[in-house]
Structure formats: structure tokens, C-alpha cells
PDB file of C-alpha atoms in Angstrom:
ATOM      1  CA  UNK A   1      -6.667  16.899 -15.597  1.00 54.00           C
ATOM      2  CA  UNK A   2      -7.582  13.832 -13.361  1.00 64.00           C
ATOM      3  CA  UNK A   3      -9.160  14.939 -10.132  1.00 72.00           C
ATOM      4  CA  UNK A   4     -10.198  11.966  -8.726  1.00 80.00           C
ATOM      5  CA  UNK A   5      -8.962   9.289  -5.964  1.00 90.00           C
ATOM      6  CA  UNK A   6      -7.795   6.570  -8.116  1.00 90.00           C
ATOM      7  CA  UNK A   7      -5.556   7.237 -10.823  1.00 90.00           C
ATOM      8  CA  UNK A   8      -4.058   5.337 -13.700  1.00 89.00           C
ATOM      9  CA  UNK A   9      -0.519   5.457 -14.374  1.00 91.00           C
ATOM     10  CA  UNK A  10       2.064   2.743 -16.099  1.00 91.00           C
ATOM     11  CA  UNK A  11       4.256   0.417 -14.738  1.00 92.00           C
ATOM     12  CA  UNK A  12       8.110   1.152 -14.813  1.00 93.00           C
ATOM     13  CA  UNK A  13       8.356  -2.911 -14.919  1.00 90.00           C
ATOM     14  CA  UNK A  14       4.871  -4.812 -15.626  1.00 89.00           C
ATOM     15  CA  UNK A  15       6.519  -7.797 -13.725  1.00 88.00           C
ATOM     16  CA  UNK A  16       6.868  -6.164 -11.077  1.00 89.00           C
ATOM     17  CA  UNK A  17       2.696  -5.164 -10.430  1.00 90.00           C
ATOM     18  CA  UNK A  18       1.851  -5.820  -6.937  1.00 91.00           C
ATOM     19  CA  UNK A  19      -2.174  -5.777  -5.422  1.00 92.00           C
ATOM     20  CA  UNK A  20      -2.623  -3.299  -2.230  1.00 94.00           C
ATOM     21  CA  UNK A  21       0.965  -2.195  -1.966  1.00 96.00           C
ATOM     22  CA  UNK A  22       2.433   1.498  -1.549  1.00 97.00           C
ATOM     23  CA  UNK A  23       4.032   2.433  -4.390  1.00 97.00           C
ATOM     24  CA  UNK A  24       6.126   5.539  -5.971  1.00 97.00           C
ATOM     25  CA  UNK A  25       6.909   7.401  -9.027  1.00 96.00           C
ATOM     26  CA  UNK A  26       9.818   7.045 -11.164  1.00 96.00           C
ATOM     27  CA  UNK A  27      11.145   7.893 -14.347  1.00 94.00           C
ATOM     28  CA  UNK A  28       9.800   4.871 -16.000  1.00 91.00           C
ATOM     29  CA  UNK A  29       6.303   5.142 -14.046  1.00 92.00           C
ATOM     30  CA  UNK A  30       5.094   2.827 -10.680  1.00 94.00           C
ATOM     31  CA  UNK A  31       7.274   0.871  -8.451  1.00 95.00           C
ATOM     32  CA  UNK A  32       7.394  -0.350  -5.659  1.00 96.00           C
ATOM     33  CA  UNK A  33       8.023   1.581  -2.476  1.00 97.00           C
ATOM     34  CA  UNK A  34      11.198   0.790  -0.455  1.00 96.00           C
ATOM     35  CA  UNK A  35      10.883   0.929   3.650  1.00 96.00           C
ATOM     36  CA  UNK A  36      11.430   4.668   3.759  1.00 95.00           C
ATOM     37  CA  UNK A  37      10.034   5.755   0.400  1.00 96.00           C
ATOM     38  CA  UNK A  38       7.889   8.665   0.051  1.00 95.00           C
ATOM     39  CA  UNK A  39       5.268   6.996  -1.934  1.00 97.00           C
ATOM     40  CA  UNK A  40       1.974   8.661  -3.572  1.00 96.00           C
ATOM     41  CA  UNK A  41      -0.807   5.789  -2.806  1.00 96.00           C
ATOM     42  CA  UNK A  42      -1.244   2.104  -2.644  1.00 96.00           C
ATOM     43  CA  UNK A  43      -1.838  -0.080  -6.319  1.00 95.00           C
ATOM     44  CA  UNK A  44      -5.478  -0.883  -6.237  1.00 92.00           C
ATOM     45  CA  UNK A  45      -6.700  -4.810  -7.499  1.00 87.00           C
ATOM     46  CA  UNK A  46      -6.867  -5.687 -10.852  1.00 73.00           C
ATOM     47  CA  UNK A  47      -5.397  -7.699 -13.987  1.00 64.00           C
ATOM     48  CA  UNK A  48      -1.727  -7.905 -13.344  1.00 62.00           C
ATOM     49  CA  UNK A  49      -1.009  -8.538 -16.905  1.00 58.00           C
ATOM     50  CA  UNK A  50      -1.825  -4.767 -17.978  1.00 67.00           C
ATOM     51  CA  UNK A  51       0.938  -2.293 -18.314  1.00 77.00           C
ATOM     52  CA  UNK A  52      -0.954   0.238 -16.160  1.00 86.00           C
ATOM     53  CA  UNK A  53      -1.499   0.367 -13.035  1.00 89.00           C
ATOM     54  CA  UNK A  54      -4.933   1.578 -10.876  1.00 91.00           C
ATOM     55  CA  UNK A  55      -3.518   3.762  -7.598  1.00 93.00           C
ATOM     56  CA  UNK A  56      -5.361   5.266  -4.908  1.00 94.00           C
ATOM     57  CA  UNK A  57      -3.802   8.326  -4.403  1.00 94.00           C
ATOM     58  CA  UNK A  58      -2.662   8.426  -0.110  1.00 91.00           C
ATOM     59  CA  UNK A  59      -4.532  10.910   1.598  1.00 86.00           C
ATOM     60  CA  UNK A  60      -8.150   9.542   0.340  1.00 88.00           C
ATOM     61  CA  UNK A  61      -9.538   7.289   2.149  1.00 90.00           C
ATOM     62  CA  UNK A  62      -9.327   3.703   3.649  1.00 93.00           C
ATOM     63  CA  UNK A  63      -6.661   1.706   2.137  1.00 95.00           C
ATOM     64  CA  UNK A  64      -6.234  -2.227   1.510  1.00 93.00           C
ATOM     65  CA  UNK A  65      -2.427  -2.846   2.503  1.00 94.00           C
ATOM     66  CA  UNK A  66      -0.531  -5.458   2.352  1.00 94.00           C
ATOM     67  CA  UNK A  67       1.537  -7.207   5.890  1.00 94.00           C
ATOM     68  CA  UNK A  68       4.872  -7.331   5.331  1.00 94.00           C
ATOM     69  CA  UNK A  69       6.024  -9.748   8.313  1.00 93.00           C
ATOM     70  CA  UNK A  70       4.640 -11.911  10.826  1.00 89.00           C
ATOM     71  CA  UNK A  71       4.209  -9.461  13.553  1.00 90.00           C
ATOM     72  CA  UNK A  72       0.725  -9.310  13.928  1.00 86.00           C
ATOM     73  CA  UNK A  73      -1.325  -5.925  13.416  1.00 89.00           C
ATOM     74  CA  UNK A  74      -4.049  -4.692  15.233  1.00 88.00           C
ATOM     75  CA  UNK A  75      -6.983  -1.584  15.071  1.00 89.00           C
ATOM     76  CA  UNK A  76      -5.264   1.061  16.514  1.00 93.00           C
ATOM     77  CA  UNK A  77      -1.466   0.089  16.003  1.00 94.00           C
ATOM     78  CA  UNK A  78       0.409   2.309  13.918  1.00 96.00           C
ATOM     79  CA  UNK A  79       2.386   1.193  10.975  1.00 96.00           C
ATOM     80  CA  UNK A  80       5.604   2.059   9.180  1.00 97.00           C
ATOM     81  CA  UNK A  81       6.872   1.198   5.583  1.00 97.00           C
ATOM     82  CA  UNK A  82       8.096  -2.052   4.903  1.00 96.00           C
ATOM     83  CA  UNK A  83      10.177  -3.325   1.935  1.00 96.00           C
ATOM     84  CA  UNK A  84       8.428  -3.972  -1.532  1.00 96.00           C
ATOM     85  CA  UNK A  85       5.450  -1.403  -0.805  1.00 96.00           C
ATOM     86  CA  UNK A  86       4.363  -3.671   2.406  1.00 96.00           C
ATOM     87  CA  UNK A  87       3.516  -2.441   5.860  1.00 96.00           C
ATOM     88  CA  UNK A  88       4.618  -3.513   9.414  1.00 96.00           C
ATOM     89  CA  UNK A  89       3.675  -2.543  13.097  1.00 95.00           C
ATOM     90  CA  UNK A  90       5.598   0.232  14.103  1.00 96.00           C
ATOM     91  CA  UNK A  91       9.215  -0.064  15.971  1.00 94.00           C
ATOM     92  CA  UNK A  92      12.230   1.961  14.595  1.00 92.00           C
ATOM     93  CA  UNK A  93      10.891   3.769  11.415  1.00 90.00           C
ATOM     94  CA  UNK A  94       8.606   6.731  10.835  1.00 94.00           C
ATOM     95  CA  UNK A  95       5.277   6.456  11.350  1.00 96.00           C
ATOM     96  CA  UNK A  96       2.874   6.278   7.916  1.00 97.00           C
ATOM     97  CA  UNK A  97      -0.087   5.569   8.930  1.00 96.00           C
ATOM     98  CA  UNK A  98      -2.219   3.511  11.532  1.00 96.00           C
ATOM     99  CA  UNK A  99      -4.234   0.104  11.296  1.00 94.00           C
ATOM    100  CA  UNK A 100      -8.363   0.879  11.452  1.00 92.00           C
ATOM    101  CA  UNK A 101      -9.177  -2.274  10.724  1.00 86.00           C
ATOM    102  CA  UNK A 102      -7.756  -5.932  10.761  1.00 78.00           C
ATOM    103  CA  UNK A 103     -10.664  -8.046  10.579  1.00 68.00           C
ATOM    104  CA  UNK A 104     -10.084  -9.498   7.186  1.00 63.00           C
ATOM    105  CA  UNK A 105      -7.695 -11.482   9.609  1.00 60.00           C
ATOM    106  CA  UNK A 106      -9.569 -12.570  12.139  1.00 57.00           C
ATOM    107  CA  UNK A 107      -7.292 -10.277  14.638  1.00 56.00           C
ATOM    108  CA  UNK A 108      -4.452 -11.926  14.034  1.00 62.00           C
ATOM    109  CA  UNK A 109      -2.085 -10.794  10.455  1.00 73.00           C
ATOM    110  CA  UNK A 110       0.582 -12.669   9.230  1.00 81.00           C
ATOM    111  CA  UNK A 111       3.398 -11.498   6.146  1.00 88.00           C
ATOM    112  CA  UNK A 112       1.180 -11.634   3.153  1.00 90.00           C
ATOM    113  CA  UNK A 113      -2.344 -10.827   4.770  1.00 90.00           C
ATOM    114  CA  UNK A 114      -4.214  -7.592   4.068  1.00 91.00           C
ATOM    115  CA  UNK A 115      -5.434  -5.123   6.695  1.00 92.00           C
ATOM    116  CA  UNK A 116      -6.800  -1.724   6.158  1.00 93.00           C
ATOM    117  CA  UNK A 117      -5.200   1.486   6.733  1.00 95.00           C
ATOM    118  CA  UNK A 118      -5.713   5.501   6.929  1.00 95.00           C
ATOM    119  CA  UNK A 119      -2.439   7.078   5.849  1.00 95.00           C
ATOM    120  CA  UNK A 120      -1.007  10.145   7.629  1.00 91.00           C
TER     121      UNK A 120
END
């Protein structure tokens, strides 16, 4: 049995592989998470040509996420789920998580940028 933080588990669809987004289990393996998802971690970096996939499993840790629209995040804001495993500043949907830090951005996060998370 694997005990540890980051686990390795196959891709449903290997074109699908996506760096520092939330993703799920399904039949086939990972994919990923839709807006309102329950999802088990975020996919780690790596070589996206590999059928498996490195996850960090939620509730350990800092995560690397990935900005799902051009609403900026800051430290502090909370965050919801976002379409294709992505995260957005909270407004209408449940709360996942919360922003601790957004420096890789200079402050100021745009759709595609990473910032790091805690997940509730």
C-alpha cells in the first residue's frame, strides 16, 4: 500500500495530461476535474508523454494550481473549482480552498498562471 503524498496513477486519456491541475478518478483512471468535481489532488509536473500520471493527493500540503480566468488572485482570497481542473477567485461556487501565495505572479494572475494553494 502507498502511504505517501504523491501518488502514481494512469491516465483515462494520455492527451488529455494537464501540469498543476485538480483532477479526479474514473473508471479509466485521471481526468480532469469539472467546476464542481470532487477531485482527490492536483497532477504534479512531469513528462506529459507518459501514460501515468504523478498526483499530490489534496489534503497534503501546498499546492501549484493552475488560474483558470483573468480575474486576478491574491494571498488570502479563497478559490473555487474552475473548468478543466483550474481554479478561480471565489463568487457563486463552493469554496475549495484559499490562495497562500501568488507571487509567482508578481500579485497580479491571469488564466493560465500558477499560484499556490492549501485545499480545504
Amino acid at each position: 500500500m502507498n502511504n505517501n503524498s504523491i501518488i502514481s496513477l494512469p491516465w483515462a486519456v494520455p492527451a488529455n495530461a494537464a501540469d498543476f491541475v485538480r483532477v479526479k478518478v474514473i473508471a479509466g483512471g485521471l481526468a480532469l476535474a469539472d467546476a464542481t468535481d470532487a477531485f482527490i489532488g492536483t497532477s504534479k509536473d512531469g513528462d506529459l508523454n507518459v501514460e501515468q500520471g504523478a498526483v499530490q493527493c489534496r489534503t497534503f500540503g501546498i499546492h501549484f494550481a493552475t488560474v483558470g480566468n483573468a480575474t486576478a488572485l491574491a494571498t488570502g482570497d479563497t478559490i473555487e473549482g474552475f473548468a478543466n481542473g483550474r481554479v478561480v477567485k471565489k463568487t457563486a461556487g463552493a469554496v475549495i480552498g484559499v490562495v497562500v501565495d501568488s507571487s509567482p505572479n508578481d500579485g497580479a494572475s491571469a488564466a493560465g498562471d500558477i499560484v499556490r494553494v492549501c485545499y480545504y
